[in-house]
Coordinates of C-alpha atoms (C1' of nucleotides) in Angstrom, one line a residue:
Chain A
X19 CA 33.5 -22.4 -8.2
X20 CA 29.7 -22.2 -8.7
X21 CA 27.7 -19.0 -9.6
X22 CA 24.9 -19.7 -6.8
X23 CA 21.4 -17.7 -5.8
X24 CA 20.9 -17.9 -2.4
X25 CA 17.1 -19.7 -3.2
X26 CA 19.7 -22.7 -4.7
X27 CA 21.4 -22.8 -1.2
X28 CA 18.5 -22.0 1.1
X29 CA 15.4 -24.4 -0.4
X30 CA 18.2 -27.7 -0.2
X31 CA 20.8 -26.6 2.3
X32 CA 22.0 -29.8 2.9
X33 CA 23.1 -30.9 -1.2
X34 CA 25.4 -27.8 -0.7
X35 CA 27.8 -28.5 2.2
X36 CA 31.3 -28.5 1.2
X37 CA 30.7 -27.0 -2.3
X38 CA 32.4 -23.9 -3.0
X39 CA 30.5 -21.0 -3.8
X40 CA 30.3 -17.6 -5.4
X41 CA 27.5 -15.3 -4.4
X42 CA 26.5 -11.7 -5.2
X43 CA 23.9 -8.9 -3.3
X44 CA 23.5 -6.5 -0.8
X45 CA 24.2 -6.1 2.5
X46 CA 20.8 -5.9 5.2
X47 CA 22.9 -6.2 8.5
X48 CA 26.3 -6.4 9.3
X49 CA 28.1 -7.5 12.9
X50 CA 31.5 -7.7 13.9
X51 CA 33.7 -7.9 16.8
X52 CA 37.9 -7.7 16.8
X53 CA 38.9 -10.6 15.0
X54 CA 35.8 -12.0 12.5
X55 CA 32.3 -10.8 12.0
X56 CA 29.0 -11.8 10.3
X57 CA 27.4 -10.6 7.0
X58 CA 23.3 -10.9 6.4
X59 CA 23.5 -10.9 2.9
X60 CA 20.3 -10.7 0.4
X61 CA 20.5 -11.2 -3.4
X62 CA 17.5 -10.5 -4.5
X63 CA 16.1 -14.1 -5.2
X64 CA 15.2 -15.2 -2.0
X65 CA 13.0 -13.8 0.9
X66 CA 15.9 -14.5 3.3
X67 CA 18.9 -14.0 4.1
X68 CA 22.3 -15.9 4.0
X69 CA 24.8 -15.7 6.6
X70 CA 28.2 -14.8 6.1
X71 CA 30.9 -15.1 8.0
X72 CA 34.5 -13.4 7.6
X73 CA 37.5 -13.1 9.3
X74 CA 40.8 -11.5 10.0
X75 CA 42.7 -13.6 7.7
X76 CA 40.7 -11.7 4.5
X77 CA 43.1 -9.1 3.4
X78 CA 40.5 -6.5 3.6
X79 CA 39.3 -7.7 7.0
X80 CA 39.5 -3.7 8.5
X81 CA 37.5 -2.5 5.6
X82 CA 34.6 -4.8 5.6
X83 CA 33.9 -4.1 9.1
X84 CA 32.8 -0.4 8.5
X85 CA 30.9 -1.0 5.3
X86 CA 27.2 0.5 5.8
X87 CA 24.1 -0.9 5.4
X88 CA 23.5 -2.2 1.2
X89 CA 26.7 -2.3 0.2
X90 CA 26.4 -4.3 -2.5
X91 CA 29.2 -7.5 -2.6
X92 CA 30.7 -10.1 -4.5
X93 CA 31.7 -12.9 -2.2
X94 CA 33.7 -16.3 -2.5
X95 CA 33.4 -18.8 0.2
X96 CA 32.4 -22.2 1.2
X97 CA 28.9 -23.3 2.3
X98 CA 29.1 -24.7 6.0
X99 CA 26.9 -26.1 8.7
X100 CA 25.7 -23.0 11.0
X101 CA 26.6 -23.2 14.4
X102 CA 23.8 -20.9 15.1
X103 CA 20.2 -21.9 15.5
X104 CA 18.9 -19.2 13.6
X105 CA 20.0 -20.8 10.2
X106 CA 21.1 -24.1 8.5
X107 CA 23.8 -23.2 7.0
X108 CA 26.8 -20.1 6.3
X109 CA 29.3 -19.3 4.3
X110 CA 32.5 -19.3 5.2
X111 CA 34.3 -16.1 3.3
X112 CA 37.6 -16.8 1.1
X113 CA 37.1 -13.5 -0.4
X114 CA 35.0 -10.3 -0.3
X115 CA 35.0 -7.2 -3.1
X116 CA 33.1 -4.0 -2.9
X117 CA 30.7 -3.7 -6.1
X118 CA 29.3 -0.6 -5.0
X119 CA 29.8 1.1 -1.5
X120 CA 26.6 2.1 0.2
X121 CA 26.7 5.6 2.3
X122 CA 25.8 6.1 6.1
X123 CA 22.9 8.2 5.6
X124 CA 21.1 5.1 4.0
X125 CA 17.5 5.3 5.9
X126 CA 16.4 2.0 6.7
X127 CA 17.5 0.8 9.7
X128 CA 17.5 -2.7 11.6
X129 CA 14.3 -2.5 13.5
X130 CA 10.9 -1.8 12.2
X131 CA 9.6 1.5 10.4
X132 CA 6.2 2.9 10.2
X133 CA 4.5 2.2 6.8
X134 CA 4.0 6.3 6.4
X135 CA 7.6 6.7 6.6
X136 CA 8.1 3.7 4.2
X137 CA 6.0 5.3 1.5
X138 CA 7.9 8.4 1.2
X139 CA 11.0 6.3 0.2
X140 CA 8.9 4.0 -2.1
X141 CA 12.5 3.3 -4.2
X142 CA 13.9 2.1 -1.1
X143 CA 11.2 0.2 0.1
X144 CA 11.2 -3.0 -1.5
X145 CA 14.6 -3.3 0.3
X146 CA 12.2 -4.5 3.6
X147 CA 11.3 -7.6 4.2
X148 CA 7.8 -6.6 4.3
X149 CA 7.4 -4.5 0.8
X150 CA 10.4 -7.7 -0.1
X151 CA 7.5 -10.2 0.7
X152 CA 4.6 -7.9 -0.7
X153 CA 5.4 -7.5 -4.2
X154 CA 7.2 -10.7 -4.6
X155 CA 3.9 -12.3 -4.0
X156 CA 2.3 -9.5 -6.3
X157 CA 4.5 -11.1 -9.0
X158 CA 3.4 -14.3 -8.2
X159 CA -0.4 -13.5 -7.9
X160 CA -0.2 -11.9 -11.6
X161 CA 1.1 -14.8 -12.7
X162 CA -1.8 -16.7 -10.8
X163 CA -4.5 -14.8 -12.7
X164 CA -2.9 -15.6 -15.8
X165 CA -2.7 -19.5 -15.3
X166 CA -6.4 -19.6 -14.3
X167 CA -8.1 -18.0 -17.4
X168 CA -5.0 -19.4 -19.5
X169 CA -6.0 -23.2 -18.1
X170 CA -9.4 -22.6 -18.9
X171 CA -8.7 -21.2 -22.7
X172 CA -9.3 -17.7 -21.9
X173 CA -7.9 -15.0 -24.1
X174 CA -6.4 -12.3 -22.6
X175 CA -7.6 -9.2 -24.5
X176 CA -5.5 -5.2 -24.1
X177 CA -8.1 -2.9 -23.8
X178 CA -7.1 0.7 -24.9
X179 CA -5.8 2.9 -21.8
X180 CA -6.9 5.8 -23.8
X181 CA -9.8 5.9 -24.5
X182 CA -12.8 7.9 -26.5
X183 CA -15.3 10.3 -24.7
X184 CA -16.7 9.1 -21.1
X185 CA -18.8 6.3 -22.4
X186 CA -17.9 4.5 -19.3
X187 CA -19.5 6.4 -17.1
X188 CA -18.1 5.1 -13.9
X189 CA -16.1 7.9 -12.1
X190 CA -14.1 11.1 -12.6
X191 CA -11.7 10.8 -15.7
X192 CA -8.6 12.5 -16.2
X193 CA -8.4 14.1 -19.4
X194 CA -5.8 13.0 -21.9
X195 CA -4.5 15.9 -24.0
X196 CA -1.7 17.7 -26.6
X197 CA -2.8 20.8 -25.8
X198 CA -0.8 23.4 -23.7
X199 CA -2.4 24.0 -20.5
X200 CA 0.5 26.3 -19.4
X201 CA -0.8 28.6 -22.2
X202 CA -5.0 28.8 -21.9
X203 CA -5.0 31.2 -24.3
X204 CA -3.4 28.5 -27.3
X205 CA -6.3 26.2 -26.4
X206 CA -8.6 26.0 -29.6
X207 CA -12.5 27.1 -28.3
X208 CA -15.5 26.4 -30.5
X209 CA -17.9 29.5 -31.4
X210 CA -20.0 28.9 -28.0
X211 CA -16.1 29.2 -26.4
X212 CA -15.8 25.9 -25.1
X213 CA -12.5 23.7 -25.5
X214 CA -12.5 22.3 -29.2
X215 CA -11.7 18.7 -29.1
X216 CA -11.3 18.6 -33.0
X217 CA -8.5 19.8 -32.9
X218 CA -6.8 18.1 -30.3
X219 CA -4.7 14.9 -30.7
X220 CA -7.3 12.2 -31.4
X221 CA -9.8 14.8 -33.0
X222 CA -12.1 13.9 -30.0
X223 CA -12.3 14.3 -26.2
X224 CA -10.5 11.5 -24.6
X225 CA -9.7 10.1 -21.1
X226 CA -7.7 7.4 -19.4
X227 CA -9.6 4.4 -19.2
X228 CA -11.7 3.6 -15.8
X229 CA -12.3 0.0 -17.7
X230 CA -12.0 -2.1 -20.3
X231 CA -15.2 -3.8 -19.8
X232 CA -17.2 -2.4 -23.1
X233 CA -14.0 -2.7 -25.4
X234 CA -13.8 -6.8 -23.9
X235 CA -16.9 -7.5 -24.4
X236 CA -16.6 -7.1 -28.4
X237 CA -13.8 -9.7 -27.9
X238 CA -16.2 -11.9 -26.0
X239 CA -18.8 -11.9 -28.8
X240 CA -15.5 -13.6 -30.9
X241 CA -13.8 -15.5 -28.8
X242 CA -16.2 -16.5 -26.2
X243 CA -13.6 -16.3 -22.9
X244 CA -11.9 -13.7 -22.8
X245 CA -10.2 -11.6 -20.0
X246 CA -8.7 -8.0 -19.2
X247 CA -5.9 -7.4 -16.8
X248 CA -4.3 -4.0 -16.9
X249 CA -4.4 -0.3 -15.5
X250 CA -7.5 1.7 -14.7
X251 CA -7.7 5.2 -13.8
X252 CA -9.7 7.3 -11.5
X253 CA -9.4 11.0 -11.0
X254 CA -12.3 10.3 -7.6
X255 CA -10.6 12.3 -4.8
X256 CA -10.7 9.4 -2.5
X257 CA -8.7 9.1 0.4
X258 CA -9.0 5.8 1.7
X259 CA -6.7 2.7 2.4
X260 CA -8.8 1.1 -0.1
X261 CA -8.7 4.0 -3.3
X262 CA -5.9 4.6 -5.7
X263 CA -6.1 6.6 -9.1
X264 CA -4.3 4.1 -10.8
X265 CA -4.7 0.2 -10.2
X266 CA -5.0 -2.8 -12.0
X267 CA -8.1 -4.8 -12.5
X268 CA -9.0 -8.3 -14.0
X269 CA -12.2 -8.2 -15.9
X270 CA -13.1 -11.7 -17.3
X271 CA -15.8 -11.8 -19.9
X272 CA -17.9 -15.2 -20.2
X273 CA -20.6 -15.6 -23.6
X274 CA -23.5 -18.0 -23.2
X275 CA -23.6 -17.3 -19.5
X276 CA -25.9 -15.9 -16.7
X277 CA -25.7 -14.6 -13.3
X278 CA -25.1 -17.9 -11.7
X279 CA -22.2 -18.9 -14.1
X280 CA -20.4 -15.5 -13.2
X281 CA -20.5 -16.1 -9.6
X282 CA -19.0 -19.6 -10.4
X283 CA -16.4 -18.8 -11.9
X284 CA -15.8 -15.6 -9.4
X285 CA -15.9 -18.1 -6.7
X286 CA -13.2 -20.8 -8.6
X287 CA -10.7 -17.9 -9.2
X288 CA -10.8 -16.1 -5.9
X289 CA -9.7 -19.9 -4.3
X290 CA -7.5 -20.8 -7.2
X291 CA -5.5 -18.0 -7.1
X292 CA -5.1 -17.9 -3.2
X293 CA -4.2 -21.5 -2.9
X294 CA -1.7 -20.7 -5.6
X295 CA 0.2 -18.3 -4.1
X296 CA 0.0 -20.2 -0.7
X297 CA 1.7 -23.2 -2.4
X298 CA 4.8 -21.1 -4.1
X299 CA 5.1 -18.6 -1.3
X300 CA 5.3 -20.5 2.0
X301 CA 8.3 -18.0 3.3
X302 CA 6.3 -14.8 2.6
X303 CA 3.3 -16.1 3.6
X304 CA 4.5 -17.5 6.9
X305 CA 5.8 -14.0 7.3
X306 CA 2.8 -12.0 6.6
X307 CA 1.3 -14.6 9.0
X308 CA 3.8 -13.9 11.6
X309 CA 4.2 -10.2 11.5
X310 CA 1.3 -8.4 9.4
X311 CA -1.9 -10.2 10.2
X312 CA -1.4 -13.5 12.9
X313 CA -4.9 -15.0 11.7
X314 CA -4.1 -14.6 7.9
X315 CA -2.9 -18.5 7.1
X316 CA -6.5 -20.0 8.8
X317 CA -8.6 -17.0 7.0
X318 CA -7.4 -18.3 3.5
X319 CA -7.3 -22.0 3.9
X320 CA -10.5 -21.3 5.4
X321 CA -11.8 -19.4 1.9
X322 CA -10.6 -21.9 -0.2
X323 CA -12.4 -24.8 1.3
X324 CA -15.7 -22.8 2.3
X325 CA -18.8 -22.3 -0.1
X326 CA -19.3 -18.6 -0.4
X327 CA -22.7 -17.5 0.3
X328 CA -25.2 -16.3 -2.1
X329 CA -28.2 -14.1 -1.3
X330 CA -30.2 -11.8 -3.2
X331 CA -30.0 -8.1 -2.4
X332 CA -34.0 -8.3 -1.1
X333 CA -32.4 -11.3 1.1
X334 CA -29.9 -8.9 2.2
X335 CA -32.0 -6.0 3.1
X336 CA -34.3 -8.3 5.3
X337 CA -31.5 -9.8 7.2
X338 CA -30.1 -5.8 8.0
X339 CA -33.6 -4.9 8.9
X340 CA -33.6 -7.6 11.4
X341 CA -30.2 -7.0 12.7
X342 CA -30.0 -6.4 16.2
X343 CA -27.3 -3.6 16.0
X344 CA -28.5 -0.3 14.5
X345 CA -26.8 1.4 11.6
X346 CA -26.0 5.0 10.7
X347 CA -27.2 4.5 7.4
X348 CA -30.9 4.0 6.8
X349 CA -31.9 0.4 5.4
X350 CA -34.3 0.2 2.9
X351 CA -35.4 -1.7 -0.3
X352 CA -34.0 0.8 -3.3
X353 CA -30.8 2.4 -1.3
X354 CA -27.1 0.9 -1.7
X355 CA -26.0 -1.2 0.9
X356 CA -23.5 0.8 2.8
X357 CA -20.4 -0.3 4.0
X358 CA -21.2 -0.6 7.4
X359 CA -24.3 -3.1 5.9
X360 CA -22.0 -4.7 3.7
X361 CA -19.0 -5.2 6.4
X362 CA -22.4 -7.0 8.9
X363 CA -23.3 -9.6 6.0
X364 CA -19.7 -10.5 5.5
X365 CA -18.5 -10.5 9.0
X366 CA -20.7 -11.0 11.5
X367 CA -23.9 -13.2 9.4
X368 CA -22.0 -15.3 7.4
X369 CA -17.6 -14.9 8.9
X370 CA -17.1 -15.7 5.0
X371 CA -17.3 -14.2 1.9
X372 CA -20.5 -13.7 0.4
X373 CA -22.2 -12.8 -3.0
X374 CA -25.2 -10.0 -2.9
X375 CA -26.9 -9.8 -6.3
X376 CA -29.7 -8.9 -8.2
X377 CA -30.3 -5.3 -7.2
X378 CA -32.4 -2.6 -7.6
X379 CA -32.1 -1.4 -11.4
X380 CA -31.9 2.6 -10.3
X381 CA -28.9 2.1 -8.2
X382 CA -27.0 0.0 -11.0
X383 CA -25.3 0.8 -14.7
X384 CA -27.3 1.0 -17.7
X385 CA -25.1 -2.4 -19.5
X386 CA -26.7 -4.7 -16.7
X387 CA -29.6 -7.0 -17.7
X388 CA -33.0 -6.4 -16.3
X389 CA -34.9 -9.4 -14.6
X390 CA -38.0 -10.6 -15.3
X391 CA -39.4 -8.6 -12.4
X392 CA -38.7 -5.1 -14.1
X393 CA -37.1 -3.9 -10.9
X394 CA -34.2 -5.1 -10.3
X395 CA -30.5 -5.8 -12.6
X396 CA -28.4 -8.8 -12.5
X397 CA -25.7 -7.5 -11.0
X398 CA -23.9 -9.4 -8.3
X399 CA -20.8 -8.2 -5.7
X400 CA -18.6 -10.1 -3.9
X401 CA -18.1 -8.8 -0.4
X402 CA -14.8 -10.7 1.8
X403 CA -14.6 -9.8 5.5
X404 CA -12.1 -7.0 6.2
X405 CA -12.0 -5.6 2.8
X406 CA -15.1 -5.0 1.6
X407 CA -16.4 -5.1 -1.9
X408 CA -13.3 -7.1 -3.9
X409 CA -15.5 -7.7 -6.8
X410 CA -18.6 -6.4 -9.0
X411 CA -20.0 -7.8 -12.1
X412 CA -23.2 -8.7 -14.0
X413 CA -24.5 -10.4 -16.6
X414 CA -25.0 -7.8 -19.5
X415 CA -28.4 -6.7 -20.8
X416 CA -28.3 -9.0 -24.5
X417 CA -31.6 -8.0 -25.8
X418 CA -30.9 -4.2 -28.3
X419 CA -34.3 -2.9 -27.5
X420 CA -33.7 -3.2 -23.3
X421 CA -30.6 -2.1 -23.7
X422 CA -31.4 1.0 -25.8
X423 CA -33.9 2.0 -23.5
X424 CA -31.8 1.9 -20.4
X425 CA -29.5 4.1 -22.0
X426 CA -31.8 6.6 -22.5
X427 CA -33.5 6.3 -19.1
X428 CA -30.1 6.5 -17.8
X429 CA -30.1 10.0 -19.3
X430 CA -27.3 9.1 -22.1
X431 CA -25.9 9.5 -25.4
X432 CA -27.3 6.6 -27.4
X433 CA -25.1 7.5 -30.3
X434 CA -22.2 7.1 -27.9
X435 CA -22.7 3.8 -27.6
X436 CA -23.3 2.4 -31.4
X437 CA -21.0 -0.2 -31.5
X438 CA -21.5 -1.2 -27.7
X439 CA -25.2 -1.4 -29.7
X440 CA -24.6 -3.5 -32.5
X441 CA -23.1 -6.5 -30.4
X442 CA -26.9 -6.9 -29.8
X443 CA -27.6 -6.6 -32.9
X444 CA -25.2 -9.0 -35.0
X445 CA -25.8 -12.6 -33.0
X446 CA -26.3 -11.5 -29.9
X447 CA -25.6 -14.0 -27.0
X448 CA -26.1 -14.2 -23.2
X449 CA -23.2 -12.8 -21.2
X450 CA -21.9 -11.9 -18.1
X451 CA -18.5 -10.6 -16.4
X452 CA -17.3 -8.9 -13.5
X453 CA -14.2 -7.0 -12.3
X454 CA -11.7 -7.6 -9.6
X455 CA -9.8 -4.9 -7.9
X456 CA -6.3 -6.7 -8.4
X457 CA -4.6 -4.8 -5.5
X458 CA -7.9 -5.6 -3.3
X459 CA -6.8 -9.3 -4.0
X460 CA -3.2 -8.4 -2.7
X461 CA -4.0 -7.0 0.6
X462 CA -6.6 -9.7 1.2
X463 CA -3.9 -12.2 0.5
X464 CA -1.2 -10.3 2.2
X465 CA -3.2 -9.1 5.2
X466 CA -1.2 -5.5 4.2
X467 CA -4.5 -2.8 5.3
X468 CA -3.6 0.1 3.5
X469 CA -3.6 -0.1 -0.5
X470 CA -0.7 2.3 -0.9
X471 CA 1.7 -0.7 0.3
X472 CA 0.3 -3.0 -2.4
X473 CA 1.4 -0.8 -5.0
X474 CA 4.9 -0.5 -5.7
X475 CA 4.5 3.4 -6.9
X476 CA 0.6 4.3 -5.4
X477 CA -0.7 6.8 -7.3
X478 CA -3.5 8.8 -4.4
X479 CA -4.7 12.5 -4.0
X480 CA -1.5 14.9 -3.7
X481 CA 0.8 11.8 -4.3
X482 CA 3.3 11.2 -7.7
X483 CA 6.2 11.4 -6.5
X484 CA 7.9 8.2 -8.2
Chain B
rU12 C1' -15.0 16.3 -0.3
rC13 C1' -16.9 15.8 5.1
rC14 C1' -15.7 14.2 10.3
rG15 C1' -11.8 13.0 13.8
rG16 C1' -6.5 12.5 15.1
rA17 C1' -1.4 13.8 14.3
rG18 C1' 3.0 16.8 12.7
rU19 C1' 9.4 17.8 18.0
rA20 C1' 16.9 14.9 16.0
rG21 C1' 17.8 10.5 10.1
rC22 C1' 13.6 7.0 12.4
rU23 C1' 10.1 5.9 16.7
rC24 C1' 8.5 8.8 20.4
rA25 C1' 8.8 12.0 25.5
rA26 C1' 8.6 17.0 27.5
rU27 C1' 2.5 21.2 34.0
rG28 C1' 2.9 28.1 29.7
rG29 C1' 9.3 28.6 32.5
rU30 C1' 17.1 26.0 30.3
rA31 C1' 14.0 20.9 24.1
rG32 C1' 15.1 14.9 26.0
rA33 C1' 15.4 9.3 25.3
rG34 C1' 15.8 4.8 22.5
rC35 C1' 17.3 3.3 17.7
rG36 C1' 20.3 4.9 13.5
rG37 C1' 25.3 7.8 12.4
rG38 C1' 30.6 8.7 14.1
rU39 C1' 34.9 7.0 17.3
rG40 C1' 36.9 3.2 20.4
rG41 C1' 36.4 -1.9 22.7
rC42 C1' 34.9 -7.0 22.3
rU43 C1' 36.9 -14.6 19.6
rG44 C1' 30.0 -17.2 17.2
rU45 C1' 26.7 -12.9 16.4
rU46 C1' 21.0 -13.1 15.2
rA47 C1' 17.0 -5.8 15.7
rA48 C1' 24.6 -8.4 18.7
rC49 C1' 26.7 -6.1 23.1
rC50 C1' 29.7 -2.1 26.1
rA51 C1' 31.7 3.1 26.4
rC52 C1' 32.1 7.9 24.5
rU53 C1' 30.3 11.5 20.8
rA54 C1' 27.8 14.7 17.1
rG55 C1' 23.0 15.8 15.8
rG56 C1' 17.0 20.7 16.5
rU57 C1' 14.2 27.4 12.6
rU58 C1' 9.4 21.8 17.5
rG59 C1' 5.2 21.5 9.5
rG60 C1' 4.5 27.1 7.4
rG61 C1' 2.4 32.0 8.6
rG62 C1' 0.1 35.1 12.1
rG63 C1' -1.6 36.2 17.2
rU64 C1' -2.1 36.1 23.0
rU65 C1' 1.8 36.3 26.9
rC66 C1' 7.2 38.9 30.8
rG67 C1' 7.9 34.0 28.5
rA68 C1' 4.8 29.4 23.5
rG69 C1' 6.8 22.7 21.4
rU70 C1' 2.5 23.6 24.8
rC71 C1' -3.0 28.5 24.3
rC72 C1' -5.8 30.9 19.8
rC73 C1' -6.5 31.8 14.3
rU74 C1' -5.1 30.2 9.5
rC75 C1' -2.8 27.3 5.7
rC76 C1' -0.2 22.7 4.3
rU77 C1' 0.8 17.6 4.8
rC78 C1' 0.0 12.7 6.7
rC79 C1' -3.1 8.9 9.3
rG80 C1' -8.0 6.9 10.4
rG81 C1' -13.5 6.9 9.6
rA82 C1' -17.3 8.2 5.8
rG83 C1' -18.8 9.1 0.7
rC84 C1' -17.4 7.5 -4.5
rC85 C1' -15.8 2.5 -6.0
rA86 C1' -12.5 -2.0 -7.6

RNA sequence: UCCGGAGUAGCUCAAUGGUAGAGCGGGUGGCUGUUAACCACUAGGUUGGGGGUUCGAGUCCCUCCUCCGGAGCCA
């Protein structure tokens, strides 16, 4: 008797007929009338479910018939041709033990539950076949990102989730501290009263990371590819389906490159790692086509064979100001393209997704390189219709005296930044990189509209439960 | 944080200021091929918290909390 997944049995039904089997999982539904009755068993490796059937002639027969909802099972049976339509195959049930008996009050039912409801049990969740479907294909997109920048000869550099001061300065931080805020008064001050770092843990102020982009970018300089995927924080109180306090981003990092080559390789990844998950998800997939977003298949085989558009953000500003719809946010050369502006480009100018770069300096950080025309940055963001902004990047000012200065116009700590500095100073090279919202990616390629379901613990205002 | 909407049974939702209900889920029984199985019976409620108006509040008013959506911040 074989040890089988039900993957084995349900990717090749047919090689399986007559063999006998032994299976393992859960229970997701369970049927049964006087004298047999039918199992929907899940085991974890497979989107879908098997079908078992069992009858009077199993010694527990009486037993099995009241058993709730996830009981989990050990089961020894033969594989069978299914009567029923609905599937190729069954088992037929020799013999069925309890592992571990599930209760009555287990809350997810047979029919559909709201996605608010579905958040408050997050431990339970993955249990559906939607959250089933969602972060098996989060699994499988990690591992996409990896075999793109892997392929290519990228190294994948851990940036420090901890890290020094707010040299970043892209957000609200949270603070990363020893000392005992239960007890104010045990909190070291300095003479002017204010909270005295030195003597805390790292002898410095420090924060959770809101990117790894400065710390890569040393690693850039030495191994000319490199990449970033991990956690970022942000303490913003933001309370959108699109904002979380923790998430993961990709940041790749490309030396002896410009603007031009970091919207290249933007563009190859976005379709590489779509059609990959397409071609080793086609259950999920069809099911997020089916159920979570009917037009999702055609959108992404639609993205991976389409050029994505380029225009400047001048470009941009003149097509808004010639729109015919009018916007509740003022257009004009030097203000940030709203969303509203940004959701117009993407979905009703171009229907596909579409880089804006090159924009006004004031409105951009103080690491992006200045063009030639003194007003404007490299800078370049990839907007995708329905979600917005997935990706922002630049090529990074390489010249030390530029670099300096924007630093100082940008009202900040030059000294902060001395070995972010001396990069430019020791070979300096032509470089860009950007960074990709990871759980964007997921609910563009899941169709899934709220972030929080995309996550398998979402960290949001008010919400850390898990 | 701002604007809007919502909060009633385990879940999804009804209920003109006048006796709080349904479907699903749970329990019990029935049913020889089910597919969100079906049929019958049954239990289940401090209507988000606090205050107010009223003879009477799920319903009207004030306030707080939470959730959802839009915006801002961004990825």
């Amino acid at each position: 008797m074989a040890r089988r997944l039900v993957k084995e049995i349900l990717r090749n039904p047919q090689e399986h007929i007559g063999e006998k089997v032994h299976l393992s999982g859960w229970i997701r539904t369970l049927r049964s009338s006087k004298h047999f009755g039918f199992i929907e068993l899940n085991d974890g490796s497979f989107f879908k479910n098997i079908q078992i059937v069992f009858e009077e002639k199993l010694s527990n027969f009486e037993e099995i018939t009241r058993l709730p909802i996830a009981t989990s099972l050990e089961i020894e049976g033969t594989v069978v041709e299914s009567p029923g339509s609905k599937q190729p195959v069954e088992i037929q049930a020799e013999k069925i033990t309890v592992v571990g008996l599930s209760d009555h009050d287990y809350p997810l039912q047979k029919k559909r539950h709201s996605f608010e409801f579905l958040r408050t049990i997050a431990h339970l969740r993955p249990r559906t076949n939607t959250f089933n479907a969602v972060f098996r294909t989060r699994s499988v997109l990690a591992h996409a990102i990896h075999t793109f920048f892997q392929e290519r000869d990228f190294v994948y550099v851990h940036t420090p989730i901890i890290t020094g001061s707010d040299c970043e300065g892209a957000g609200e931080m949270f603070h990363v501290t020893t000392f005992d805020l239960n007890n104010p008064a045990s909190i070291p001050r300095t003479e002017s009263g204010e909270t005295d770092f030195r003597q805390d843990f790292f002898s410095r102020e420090t924060n959770l990371t809101v990117s790894g982009q400065l710390e890569v970018e040393t690693y850039c300089m030495a191994f000319r590819k490199v990449y970033t995927f991990g956690p970022t924080f942000r303490a913003e109180n933001s309370n959108t389906p699109r904002h979380a306090a923790e998430f993961w981003m990709i940041e790749p990092e490309i030396a002896f490159a410009d603007l031009q080559d970091n919207m290249d390789l933007a563009e190859e990844m976005m379709k590489f790692i779509i059609q990959y998950t397409i071609d080793r998800l086609p259950e999920e997939m069809e099911f997020f086509n089916q159920w979570i977003d009917k037009g999702l298949l055609d959108r992404l085989h639609n993205i991976v064979s389409s050029t994505f558009e380029r225009i400047t953000y001048t470009e941009a500003i003149e097509l808004l100001k010639k729109a015919k719809q009018t916007f509740e946010y003022p257009v004009e050369w030097g203000r940030d393209l709203q969303t509203e502006h940004e959701r117009y480009l993407t979905e009703k100018v171009f229907q596909k997704p579409v880089f804006v770069s090159d924009y006004p300096k004031d409105i951009k950080a103080f690491y992006m390189r200045l063009n030639d025309d003194e007003k404007t940055v490299a800078a370049m963001d990839l907007l995708f219709p329905g979600v917005g902004e997935i990706i922002g990047g630049s090529q990074r000012e390489e010249r030390y005296d530029y670099l300096e200065n924007r630093i100082k116009e940008m009202g900040l700590n030059v000294d902060d930044y001395w070995w972010y500095l001396q990069l430019r100073k020791y070979g300096t090279v032509p470089h860009a990189g950007y960074g990709l919202g990871f759980a964007r990616a997921m609910m563009y390629i899941t169709g899934m509209e709220n972030i929080r379901d995309v996550i398998p613990f979402p960290r949001t205002p008010r919400n850390a439960e898990f």
